[in-house]
PDB file of C-alpha atoms in Angstrom:
ATOM      1  CA  UNK A  47      10.096   7.449 -22.922  1.00  0.00           C
ATOM      2  CA  UNK A  48       7.310   5.031 -23.795  1.00  0.00           C
ATOM      3  CA  UNK A  49       3.659   5.750 -23.034  1.00  0.00           C
ATOM      4  CA  UNK A  50       2.500   4.623 -19.581  1.00  0.00           C
ATOM      5  CA  UNK A  51       0.165   1.911 -20.869  1.00  0.00           C
ATOM      6  CA  UNK A  52       2.851   0.523 -23.178  1.00  0.00           C
ATOM      7  CA  UNK A  53       5.248   0.241 -20.244  1.00  0.00           C
ATOM      8  CA  UNK A  54       2.590  -1.646 -18.282  1.00  0.00           C
ATOM      9  CA  UNK A  55       1.963  -4.007 -21.213  1.00  0.00           C
ATOM     10  CA  UNK A  56       5.661  -4.752 -21.588  1.00  0.00           C
ATOM     11  CA  UNK A  57       6.033  -5.492 -17.881  1.00  0.00           C
ATOM     12  CA  UNK A  58       3.096  -7.919 -18.114  1.00  0.00           C
ATOM     13  CA  UNK A  59       4.742  -9.568 -21.140  1.00  0.00           C
ATOM     14  CA  UNK A  60       7.980 -10.089 -19.237  1.00  0.00           C
ATOM     15  CA  UNK A  61       6.123 -11.681 -16.330  1.00  0.00           C
ATOM     16  CA  UNK A  62       4.285 -14.019 -18.684  1.00  0.00           C
ATOM     17  CA  UNK A  63       7.526 -14.950 -20.466  1.00  0.00           C
ATOM     18  CA  UNK A  64       9.093 -15.825 -17.104  1.00  0.00           C
ATOM     19  CA  UNK A  65       6.054 -17.868 -16.081  1.00  0.00           C
ATOM     20  CA  UNK A  66       5.655 -19.733 -19.385  1.00  0.00           C
ATOM     21  CA  UNK A  67       9.366 -20.039 -20.219  1.00  0.00           C
ATOM     22  CA  UNK A  68       8.510 -18.801 -23.733  1.00  0.00           C
ATOM     23  CA  UNK A  69      11.034 -16.121 -24.718  1.00  0.00           C
ATOM     24  CA  UNK A  70      10.029 -12.775 -26.170  1.00  0.00           C
ATOM     25  CA  UNK A  71      11.329 -11.078 -29.269  1.00  0.00           C
ATOM     26  CA  UNK A  72      13.743  -8.263 -28.374  1.00  0.00           C
ATOM     27  CA  UNK A  73      11.842  -5.335 -26.888  1.00  0.00           C
ATOM     28  CA  UNK A  74      13.894  -2.961 -29.021  1.00  0.00           C
ATOM     29  CA  UNK A  75      12.553  -4.637 -32.163  1.00  0.00           C
ATOM     30  CA  UNK A  76       8.899  -4.013 -31.382  1.00  0.00           C
ATOM     31  CA  UNK A  77       9.445  -0.747 -29.530  1.00  0.00           C
ATOM     32  CA  UNK A  78      12.371   1.111 -31.129  1.00  0.00           C
ATOM     33  CA  UNK A  79      11.642   4.171 -28.941  1.00  0.00           C
ATOM     34  CA  UNK A  80      12.432   2.296 -25.726  1.00  0.00           C
ATOM     35  CA  UNK A  81      15.245   3.868 -23.694  1.00  0.00           C
ATOM     36  CA  UNK A  82      17.417   2.761 -20.783  1.00  0.00           C
ATOM     37  CA  UNK A  83      15.071   4.219 -18.156  1.00  0.00           C
ATOM     38  CA  UNK A  84      12.087   2.463 -19.728  1.00  0.00           C
ATOM     39  CA  UNK A  85      13.970  -0.815 -19.807  1.00  0.00           C
ATOM     40  CA  UNK A  86      15.123  -0.872 -16.197  1.00  0.00           C
ATOM     41  CA  UNK A  87      11.809   0.370 -14.754  1.00  0.00           C
ATOM     42  CA  UNK A  88       9.863  -2.211 -16.778  1.00  0.00           C
ATOM     43  CA  UNK A  89      12.249  -4.983 -15.720  1.00  0.00           C
ATOM     44  CA  UNK A  90      12.068  -4.042 -12.039  1.00  0.00           C
ATOM     45  CA  UNK A  91       8.269  -3.842 -12.174  1.00  0.00           C
ATOM     46  CA  UNK A  92       8.143  -7.302 -13.732  1.00  0.00           C
ATOM     47  CA  UNK A  93      10.562  -8.649 -11.104  1.00  0.00           C
ATOM     48  CA  UNK A  94       8.276  -7.484  -8.282  1.00  0.00           C
ATOM     49  CA  UNK A  95       5.265  -9.153  -9.879  1.00  0.00           C
ATOM     50  CA  UNK A  96       7.177 -12.390 -10.348  1.00  0.00           C
ATOM     51  CA  UNK A  97       8.373 -12.322  -6.728  1.00  0.00           C
ATOM     52  CA  UNK A  98       4.774 -11.977  -5.552  1.00  0.00           C
ATOM     53  CA  UNK A  99       3.622 -14.808  -7.841  1.00  0.00           C
ATOM     54  CA  UNK A 100       6.464 -17.226  -7.089  1.00  0.00           C
ATOM     55  CA  UNK A 101       6.845 -16.358  -3.367  1.00  0.00           C
ATOM     56  CA  UNK A 102      10.583 -15.985  -3.980  1.00  0.00           C
ATOM     57  CA  UNK A 103      11.752 -12.636  -2.567  1.00  0.00           C
ATOM     58  CA  UNK A 104      14.099 -10.251  -4.317  1.00  0.00           C
ATOM     59  CA  UNK A 105      17.287  -8.622  -3.145  1.00  0.00           C
ATOM     60  CA  UNK A 106      16.631  -4.913  -2.516  1.00  0.00           C
ATOM     61  CA  UNK A 107      16.111  -2.970  -5.722  1.00  0.00           C
ATOM     62  CA  UNK A 108      18.222  -0.200  -4.222  1.00  0.00           C
ATOM     63  CA  UNK A 109      21.177  -2.586  -3.907  1.00  0.00           C
ATOM     64  CA  UNK A 110      21.189  -3.574  -7.571  1.00  0.00           C
ATOM     65  CA  UNK A 111      20.218  -0.125  -8.828  1.00  0.00           C
ATOM     66  CA  UNK A 112      21.697   2.408  -6.375  1.00  0.00           C
ATOM     67  CA  UNK A 113      20.756   5.308  -8.665  1.00  0.00           C
ATOM     68  CA  UNK A 114      17.021   4.650  -8.337  1.00  0.00           C
ATOM     69  CA  UNK A 115      15.121   7.674  -7.005  1.00  0.00           C
ATOM     70  CA  UNK A 116      11.618   8.372  -5.703  1.00  0.00           C
ATOM     71  CA  UNK A 117      10.285   9.332  -9.150  1.00  0.00           C
ATOM     72  CA  UNK A 118      11.618   6.068 -10.609  1.00  0.00           C
ATOM     73  CA  UNK A 119      10.065   4.113  -7.733  1.00  0.00           C
ATOM     74  CA  UNK A 120       6.599   5.606  -8.182  1.00  0.00           C
ATOM     75  CA  UNK A 121       6.836   4.947 -11.938  1.00  0.00           C
ATOM     76  CA  UNK A 122       7.622   1.285 -11.198  1.00  0.00           C
ATOM     77  CA  UNK A 123       4.643   1.101  -8.834  1.00  0.00           C
ATOM     78  CA  UNK A 124       2.379   2.678 -11.457  1.00  0.00           C
ATOM     79  CA  UNK A 125       3.560   0.306 -14.188  1.00  0.00           C
ATOM     80  CA  UNK A 126       2.260  -2.621 -12.147  1.00  0.00           C
ATOM     81  CA  UNK A 127      -0.948  -0.905 -11.060  1.00  0.00           C
ATOM     82  CA  UNK A 128      -1.781   0.009 -14.673  1.00  0.00           C
ATOM     83  CA  UNK A 129      -1.050  -3.552 -15.766  1.00  0.00           C
ATOM     84  CA  UNK A 130      -3.419  -4.933 -13.114  1.00  0.00           C
ATOM     85  CA  UNK A 131      -6.132  -2.444 -14.045  1.00  0.00           C
ATOM     86  CA  UNK A 132      -5.736  -3.388 -17.706  1.00  0.00           C
ATOM     87  CA  UNK A 133      -6.292  -6.988 -16.588  1.00  0.00           C
ATOM     88  CA  UNK A 134      -9.587  -6.106 -14.884  1.00  0.00           C
ATOM     89  CA  UNK A 135      -8.556  -4.956 -11.389  1.00  0.00           C
ATOM     90  CA  UNK A 136     -10.180  -1.840  -9.887  1.00  0.00           C
ATOM     91  CA  UNK A 137      -8.510   0.861  -7.812  1.00  0.00           C
ATOM     92  CA  UNK A 138     -10.807   1.462  -4.823  1.00  0.00           C
ATOM     93  CA  UNK A 139      -8.562   3.624  -2.673  1.00  0.00           C
ATOM     94  CA  UNK A 140      -5.072   4.420  -1.468  1.00  0.00           C
ATOM     95  CA  UNK A 141      -2.876   3.925   1.567  1.00  0.00           C
ATOM     96  CA  UNK A 142      -0.324   6.190   3.214  1.00  0.00           C
ATOM     97  CA  UNK A 143       2.871   4.701   4.578  1.00  0.00           C
ATOM     98  CA  UNK A 144       5.741   6.087   6.654  1.00  0.00           C
ATOM     99  CA  UNK A 145       3.276   8.377   8.406  1.00  0.00           C
ATOM    100  CA  UNK A 146       4.919   8.318  11.826  1.00  0.00           C
ATOM    101  CA  UNK A 147       7.898  10.426  12.842  1.00  0.00           C
ATOM    102  CA  UNK A 148       9.778   7.320  13.965  1.00  0.00           C
ATOM    103  CA  UNK A 149       9.382   5.580  10.592  1.00  0.00           C
ATOM    104  CA  UNK A 150      10.375   8.718   8.679  1.00  0.00           C
ATOM    105  CA  UNK A 151      13.522   9.063  10.768  1.00  0.00           C
ATOM    106  CA  UNK A 152      14.350   5.393  10.229  1.00  0.00           C
ATOM    107  CA  UNK A 153      14.004   5.813   6.442  1.00  0.00           C
ATOM    108  CA  UNK A 154      15.714   9.216   6.398  1.00  0.00           C
ATOM    109  CA  UNK A 155      12.745  10.966   4.762  1.00  0.00           C
ATOM    110  CA  UNK A 156      10.612  13.983   5.582  1.00  0.00           C
ATOM    111  CA  UNK A 157       7.305  12.939   4.067  1.00  0.00           C
ATOM    112  CA  UNK A 158       5.201   9.760   3.803  1.00  0.00           C
ATOM    113  CA  UNK A 159       4.790   7.513   0.781  1.00  0.00           C
ATOM    114  CA  UNK A 160       1.670   6.011  -0.749  1.00  0.00           C
ATOM    115  CA  UNK A 161       0.304   2.954  -2.516  1.00  0.00           C
ATOM    116  CA  UNK A 162      -2.884   1.764  -4.189  1.00  0.00           C
ATOM    117  CA  UNK A 163      -5.729  -0.330  -2.761  1.00  0.00           C
ATOM    118  CA  UNK A 164      -7.303  -2.645  -5.337  1.00  0.00           C
ATOM    119  CA  UNK A 165     -10.644  -4.377  -4.982  1.00  0.00           C
ATOM    120  CA  UNK A 166      -9.009  -7.807  -5.192  1.00  0.00           C
ATOM    121  CA  UNK A 167      -6.780  -6.919  -2.218  1.00  0.00           C
ATOM    122  CA  UNK A 168      -9.732  -6.626   0.158  1.00  0.00           C
ATOM    123  CA  UNK A 169      -9.919  -9.360   2.800  1.00  0.00           C
ATOM    124  CA  UNK A 170     -12.776 -10.054   5.182  1.00  0.00           C
ATOM    125  CA  UNK A 171     -13.397 -10.564   8.878  1.00  0.00           C
ATOM    126  CA  UNK A 172     -15.272 -13.843   8.387  1.00  0.00           C
ATOM    127  CA  UNK A 173     -12.788 -15.472   6.009  1.00  0.00           C
ATOM    128  CA  UNK A 174      -9.285 -16.403   7.229  1.00  0.00           C
ATOM    129  CA  UNK A 175      -6.402 -15.343   5.028  1.00  0.00           C
ATOM    130  CA  UNK A 176      -3.915 -17.964   3.845  1.00  0.00           C
ATOM    131  CA  UNK A 177      -0.608 -16.917   5.393  1.00  0.00           C
ATOM    132  CA  UNK A 178       1.243 -18.920   2.748  1.00  0.00           C
ATOM    133  CA  UNK A 179       0.039 -16.537   0.051  1.00  0.00           C
ATOM    134  CA  UNK A 180       2.473 -13.949   1.372  1.00  0.00           C
ATOM    135  CA  UNK A 181       6.197 -13.705   2.003  1.00  0.00           C
ATOM    136  CA  UNK A 182       6.535 -11.741   5.258  1.00  0.00           C
ATOM    137  CA  UNK A 183       3.012 -10.703   6.289  1.00  0.00           C
ATOM    138  CA  UNK A 184       2.431  -8.111   8.989  1.00  0.00           C
ATOM    139  CA  UNK A 185      -0.620  -6.223  10.206  1.00  0.00           C
ATOM    140  CA  UNK A 186      -1.119  -2.544  10.981  1.00  0.00           C
ATOM    141  CA  UNK A 187      -3.931  -0.822  12.875  1.00  0.00           C
ATOM    142  CA  UNK A 188      -5.530   2.114  11.059  1.00  0.00           C
ATOM    143  CA  UNK A 189      -8.513   4.457  11.175  1.00  0.00           C
ATOM    144  CA  UNK A 190      -9.986   4.075   7.695  1.00  0.00           C
ATOM    145  CA  UNK A 191     -11.592   6.972   5.825  1.00  0.00           C
ATOM    146  CA  UNK A 192     -14.546   6.411   3.492  1.00  0.00           C
ATOM    147  CA  UNK A 193     -15.045   9.347   1.141  1.00  0.00           C
ATOM    148  CA  UNK A 194     -18.478  10.733   0.268  1.00  0.00           C
ATOM    149  CA  UNK A 195     -17.146  13.279  -2.232  1.00  0.00           C
ATOM    150  CA  UNK A 196     -14.146  13.755  -4.476  1.00  0.00           C
ATOM    151  CA  UNK A 197     -11.203  15.551  -2.913  1.00  0.00           C
ATOM    152  CA  UNK A 198      -9.392  18.418  -4.586  1.00  0.00           C
ATOM    153  CA  UNK A 199      -5.822  17.733  -5.586  1.00  0.00           C
ATOM    154  CA  UNK A 200      -3.278  20.509  -5.246  1.00  0.00           C
ATOM    155  CA  UNK A 201      -4.259  22.728  -2.356  1.00  0.00           C
ATOM    156  CA  UNK A 202      -6.316  20.070  -0.550  1.00  0.00           C
ATOM    157  CA  UNK A 203      -6.699  21.027   3.114  1.00  0.00           C
ATOM    158  CA  UNK A 204      -7.665  19.190   6.274  1.00  0.00           C
ATOM    159  CA  UNK A 205     -11.021  20.975   6.175  1.00  0.00           C
ATOM    160  CA  UNK A 206     -11.563  19.628   2.639  1.00  0.00           C
ATOM    161  CA  UNK A 207     -10.853  16.108   3.883  1.00  0.00           C
ATOM    162  CA  UNK A 208     -13.274  16.318   6.799  1.00  0.00           C
ATOM    163  CA  UNK A 209     -16.004  17.815   4.611  1.00  0.00           C
ATOM    164  CA  UNK A 210     -15.606  15.015   2.052  1.00  0.00           C
ATOM    165  CA  UNK A 211     -15.426  12.115   4.533  1.00  0.00           C
ATOM    166  CA  UNK A 212     -18.627  10.099   4.963  1.00  0.00           C
ATOM    167  CA  UNK A 213     -17.318   8.065   7.885  1.00  0.00           C
ATOM    168  CA  UNK A 214     -14.357   6.670   9.742  1.00  0.00           C
ATOM    169  CA  UNK A 215     -14.093   2.872  10.042  1.00  0.00           C
ATOM    170  CA  UNK A 216     -11.919   0.484  12.059  1.00  0.00           C
ATOM    171  CA  UNK A 217      -9.343  -1.091   9.771  1.00  0.00           C
ATOM    172  CA  UNK A 218      -6.407  -3.462   9.634  1.00  0.00           C
ATOM    173  CA  UNK A 219      -3.955  -3.222   6.764  1.00  0.00           C
ATOM    174  CA  UNK A 220      -2.124  -6.392   5.735  1.00  0.00           C
ATOM    175  CA  UNK A 221       1.348  -5.438   4.590  1.00  0.00           C
ATOM    176  CA  UNK A 222       3.995  -7.572   2.955  1.00  0.00           C
ATOM    177  CA  UNK A 223       7.232  -7.046   1.090  1.00  0.00           C
ATOM    178  CA  UNK A 224       8.545  -8.754  -1.983  1.00  0.00           C
ATOM    179  CA  UNK A 225      12.043  -7.741  -0.801  1.00  0.00           C
ATOM    180  CA  UNK A 226      14.064 -10.316   1.152  1.00  0.00           C
ATOM    181  CA  UNK A 227      13.698 -10.107   4.951  1.00  0.00           C
ATOM    182  CA  UNK A 228      12.092  -6.631   4.936  1.00  0.00           C
ATOM    183  CA  UNK A 229      15.513  -5.117   4.166  1.00  0.00           C
ATOM    184  CA  UNK A 230      13.966  -2.141   2.437  1.00  0.00           C
ATOM    185  CA  UNK A 231      14.867   1.456   1.779  1.00  0.00           C
ATOM    186  CA  UNK A 232      12.410   4.144   0.734  1.00  0.00           C
ATOM    187  CA  UNK A 233      12.518   3.415  -2.999  1.00  0.00           C
ATOM    188  CA  UNK A 234      12.134  -0.329  -2.410  1.00  0.00           C
ATOM    189  CA  UNK A 235       8.841   0.093  -0.574  1.00  0.00           C
ATOM    190  CA  UNK A 236       7.473   2.756  -2.940  1.00  0.00           C
ATOM    191  CA  UNK A 237       8.124   0.567  -5.983  1.00  0.00           C
ATOM    192  CA  UNK A 238       6.497  -2.352  -4.149  1.00  0.00           C
ATOM    193  CA  UNK A 239       3.150  -0.506  -3.817  1.00  0.00           C
ATOM    194  CA  UNK A 240       4.209   0.877  -0.438  1.00  0.00           C
ATOM    195  CA  UNK A 241       4.377  -2.733   0.832  1.00  0.00           C
ATOM    196  CA  UNK A 242       0.584  -3.044   0.726  1.00  0.00           C
ATOM    197  CA  UNK A 243      -0.964  -6.487   0.345  1.00  0.00           C
ATOM    198  CA  UNK A 244      -4.512  -6.342   1.722  1.00  0.00           C
ATOM    199  CA  UNK A 245      -7.010  -4.498   3.895  1.00  0.00           C
ATOM    200  CA  UNK A 246     -10.136  -5.171   5.915  1.00  0.00           C
ATOM    201  CA  UNK A 247     -12.744  -2.816   7.372  1.00  0.00           C
ATOM    202  CA  UNK A 248     -14.852  -3.509  10.440  1.00  0.00           C
ATOM    203  CA  UNK A 249     -18.609  -2.939  10.408  1.00  0.00           C
ATOM    204  CA  UNK A 250     -18.748   0.278  12.453  1.00  0.00           C
ATOM    205  CA  UNK A 251     -19.101   3.624  10.669  1.00  0.00           C
ATOM    206  CA  UNK A 252     -18.730   6.867  12.638  1.00  0.00           C
ATOM    207  CA  UNK A 253     -19.250  10.373  11.287  1.00  0.00           C
ATOM    208  CA  UNK A 254     -16.330  12.796  11.645  1.00  0.00           C
ATOM    209  CA  UNK A 255     -18.741  15.006  13.589  1.00  0.00           C
ATOM    210  CA  UNK A 256     -19.162  12.351  16.282  1.00  0.00           C
ATOM    211  CA  UNK A 257     -15.580  11.526  17.229  1.00  0.00           C
ATOM    212  CA  UNK A 258     -12.253  13.284  17.824  1.00  0.00           C
ATOM    213  CA  UNK A 259     -10.068  11.816  15.105  1.00  0.00           C
ATOM    214  CA  UNK A 260      -6.888  12.850  16.962  1.00  0.00           C
ATOM    215  CA  UNK A 261      -7.795  11.037  20.166  1.00  0.00           C
ATOM    216  CA  UNK A 262      -8.772   7.462  19.266  1.00  0.00           C
ATOM    217  CA  UNK A 263      -6.994   4.857  21.383  1.00  0.00           C
ATOM    218  CA  UNK A 264      -6.297   1.568  19.625  1.00  0.00           C
ATOM    219  CA  UNK A 265      -5.351  -1.838  21.032  1.00  0.00           C
ATOM    220  CA  UNK A 266      -4.303  -4.828  18.925  1.00  0.00           C
ATOM    221  CA  UNK A 267      -4.527  -8.365  20.282  1.00  0.00           C
ATOM    222  CA  UNK A 268      -3.137 -11.541  18.729  1.00  0.00           C
ATOM    223  CA  UNK A 269      -4.802 -14.724  19.935  1.00  0.00           C
ATOM    224  CA  UNK A 270      -6.191 -12.790  22.896  1.00  0.00           C
ATOM    225  CA  UNK A 271      -2.870 -11.239  23.978  1.00  0.00           C
ATOM    226  CA  UNK A 272      -2.203  -7.506  23.648  1.00  0.00           C
ATOM    227  CA  UNK A 273       0.664  -7.027  21.193  1.00  0.00           C
ATOM    228  CA  UNK A 274       0.423  -3.310  20.336  1.00  0.00           C
ATOM    229  CA  UNK A 275      -1.207  -0.143  21.595  1.00  0.00           C
ATOM    230  CA  UNK A 276      -1.336   3.329  20.122  1.00  0.00           C
ATOM    231  CA  UNK A 277      -3.399   6.376  19.359  1.00  0.00           C
ATOM    232  CA  UNK A 278      -4.616   7.933  16.148  1.00  0.00           C
ATOM    233  CA  UNK A 279      -2.460  11.047  16.531  1.00  0.00           C
ATOM    234  CA  UNK A 280       0.617   8.848  15.950  1.00  0.00           C
ATOM    235  CA  UNK A 281      -0.222   9.438  12.265  1.00  0.00           C
ATOM    236  CA  UNK A 282       1.402  12.817  11.476  1.00  0.00           C
ATOM    237  CA  UNK A 283      -0.262  14.222  14.602  1.00  0.00           C
ATOM    238  CA  UNK A 284      -3.635  13.859  12.864  1.00  0.00           C
ATOM    239  CA  UNK A 285      -4.722  11.222  10.304  1.00  0.00           C
ATOM    240  CA  UNK A 286      -6.611  13.951   8.426  1.00  0.00           C
ATOM    241  CA  UNK A 287      -3.238  15.581   7.708  1.00  0.00           C
ATOM    242  CA  UNK A 288      -2.078  12.339   6.053  1.00  0.00           C
ATOM    243  CA  UNK A 289      -5.146  12.181   3.794  1.00  0.00           C
ATOM    244  CA  UNK A 290      -4.747  15.824   2.743  1.00  0.00           C
ATOM    245  CA  UNK A 291      -1.075  15.138   1.952  1.00  0.00           C
ATOM    246  CA  UNK A 292      -2.116  12.100  -0.088  1.00  0.00           C
ATOM    247  CA  UNK A 293      -4.651  14.085  -2.130  1.00  0.00           C
ATOM    248  CA  UNK A 294      -1.998  16.643  -3.014  1.00  0.00           C
ATOM    249  CA  UNK A 295       0.644  13.999  -3.760  1.00  0.00           C
ATOM    250  CA  UNK A 296      -1.405  11.814  -6.088  1.00  0.00           C
ATOM    251  CA  UNK A 297      -2.551  14.902  -7.980  1.00  0.00           C
ATOM    252  CA  UNK A 298       1.044  15.289  -9.160  1.00  0.00           C
ATOM    253  CA  UNK A 299       0.603  11.926 -10.930  1.00  0.00           C
ATOM    254  CA  UNK A 300      -2.747  12.896 -12.450  1.00  0.00           C
ATOM    255  CA  UNK A 301      -4.787  10.976  -9.859  1.00  0.00           C
ATOM    256  CA  UNK A 302      -7.670  12.193  -7.679  1.00  0.00           C
ATOM    257  CA  UNK A 303      -9.228  10.668  -4.574  1.00  0.00           C
ATOM    258  CA  UNK A 304     -12.842   9.914  -5.480  1.00  0.00           C
ATOM    259  CA  UNK A 305     -16.186   9.535  -3.735  1.00  0.00           C
ATOM    260  CA  UNK A 306     -16.465   5.969  -2.437  1.00  0.00           C
ATOM    261  CA  UNK A 307     -12.709   5.528  -2.090  1.00  0.00           C
ATOM    262  CA  UNK A 308     -11.213   3.953   1.015  1.00  0.00           C
ATOM    263  CA  UNK A 309      -8.146   5.723   2.383  1.00  0.00           C
ATOM    264  CA  UNK A 310      -5.848   4.214   4.997  1.00  0.00           C
ATOM    265  CA  UNK A 311      -3.814   7.088   6.479  1.00  0.00           C
ATOM    266  CA  UNK A 312      -1.166   5.112   8.351  1.00  0.00           C
ATOM    267  CA  UNK A 313      -0.799   2.905  11.391  1.00  0.00           C
ATOM    268  CA  UNK A 314      -1.561   3.890  14.985  1.00  0.00           C
ATOM    269  CA  UNK A 315       0.829   1.188  16.210  1.00  0.00           C
ATOM    270  CA  UNK A 316       3.952  -0.643  15.141  1.00  0.00           C
ATOM    271  CA  UNK A 317       3.499  -3.414  12.565  1.00  0.00           C
ATOM    272  CA  UNK A 318       3.116  -6.942  13.960  1.00  0.00           C
ATOM    273  CA  UNK A 319       4.218 -10.157  12.225  1.00  0.00           C
ATOM    274  CA  UNK A 320       1.390 -12.494  11.203  1.00  0.00           C
ATOM    275  CA  UNK A 321       1.570 -16.298  11.175  1.00  0.00           C
ATOM    276  CA  UNK A 322      -0.751 -19.144  10.283  1.00  0.00           C
ATOM    277  CA  UNK A 323      -3.138 -19.641  13.207  1.00  0.00           C
ATOM    278  CA  UNK A 324      -3.041 -15.996  14.319  1.00  0.00           C
ATOM    279  CA  UNK A 325      -6.316 -14.227  15.104  1.00  0.00           C
ATOM    280  CA  UNK A 326      -5.973 -10.440  15.337  1.00  0.00           C
ATOM    281  CA  UNK A 327      -8.546  -8.041  16.772  1.00  0.00           C
ATOM    282  CA  UNK A 328      -8.060  -4.271  16.695  1.00  0.00           C
ATOM    283  CA  UNK A 329     -10.259  -2.344  19.130  1.00  0.00           C
ATOM    284  CA  UNK A 330     -10.699   1.406  18.701  1.00  0.00           C
ATOM    285  CA  UNK A 331     -12.198   3.625  21.419  1.00  0.00           C
ATOM    286  CA  UNK A 332     -15.479   4.957  20.071  1.00  0.00           C
ATOM    287  CA  UNK A 333     -14.989   3.323  16.678  1.00  0.00           C
ATOM    288  CA  UNK A 334     -15.646  -0.367  17.205  1.00  0.00           C
ATOM    289  CA  UNK A 335     -13.364  -3.227  16.229  1.00  0.00           C
ATOM    290  CA  UNK A 336     -12.110  -5.254  13.291  1.00  0.00           C
ATOM    291  CA  UNK A 337     -10.792  -8.822  13.074  1.00  0.00           C
ATOM    292  CA  UNK A 338      -8.302 -10.493  10.738  1.00  0.00           C
ATOM    293  CA  UNK A 339      -7.391 -14.186  10.978  1.00  0.00           C
ATOM    294  CA  UNK A 340      -4.727 -16.272   9.260  1.00  0.00           C
ATOM    295  CA  UNK A 341      -4.601 -19.964   8.495  1.00  0.00           C
TER     296      UNK A 341
END
């Protein structure tokens, strides 16, 4: 198997060849150590990037490659994250997906998944997002964690998470899929950075000592109409549990959650479709509010 950075570079080369219509020399000529697993993971990673760039969705990866597993899917995700970091992007946090019992049952899984938050994915309350930049945008309501200290990896506990958290913040995650019509299975969403596309934090910051993280009611309005309601304990019974799981999971890939990171533990409500002209406000009891608009 090729080195991680080499796989990322090859995926970027395939995307550029597709964009420029300038063909590459055979990969096997420049990289004689490439194997079948390398080749299909690199190609699928490049296909996801091209779908995001062109706004032309893909058929499910799991349909064309039914043998794909969770390890393959995370490798595909990491190929694209490493390529973006090599191009100057910064990882500033992570998100947890599939953190509700209902979503796990729907996907037939017993644990969540995760993706990366990059600095260039951050959106802002005072600047509408262009809906046309995305394929099938949706919004989710989340209690964001801002870390003051690094978290341990293996063995990370809920107490570790609370001790390391500087503040909770109201948040909306913008999700999207590069897979046609959201017809995704577990490995499709993992490979696609857990369907993450953007995130915004509200201004309020509340210490973990000053609020019951398991009992925060949340209401989402779209253009002034209530479209979703939920509570923070919809996330694995406790969002802190999701962050501790995340710290342990990413450690298996050699990653740690660092001081200053933003962590989105999962949605308090169902995801809501977003359209041009929509103005979303998520209100959290005791935690303030956050707005995200589309044009």
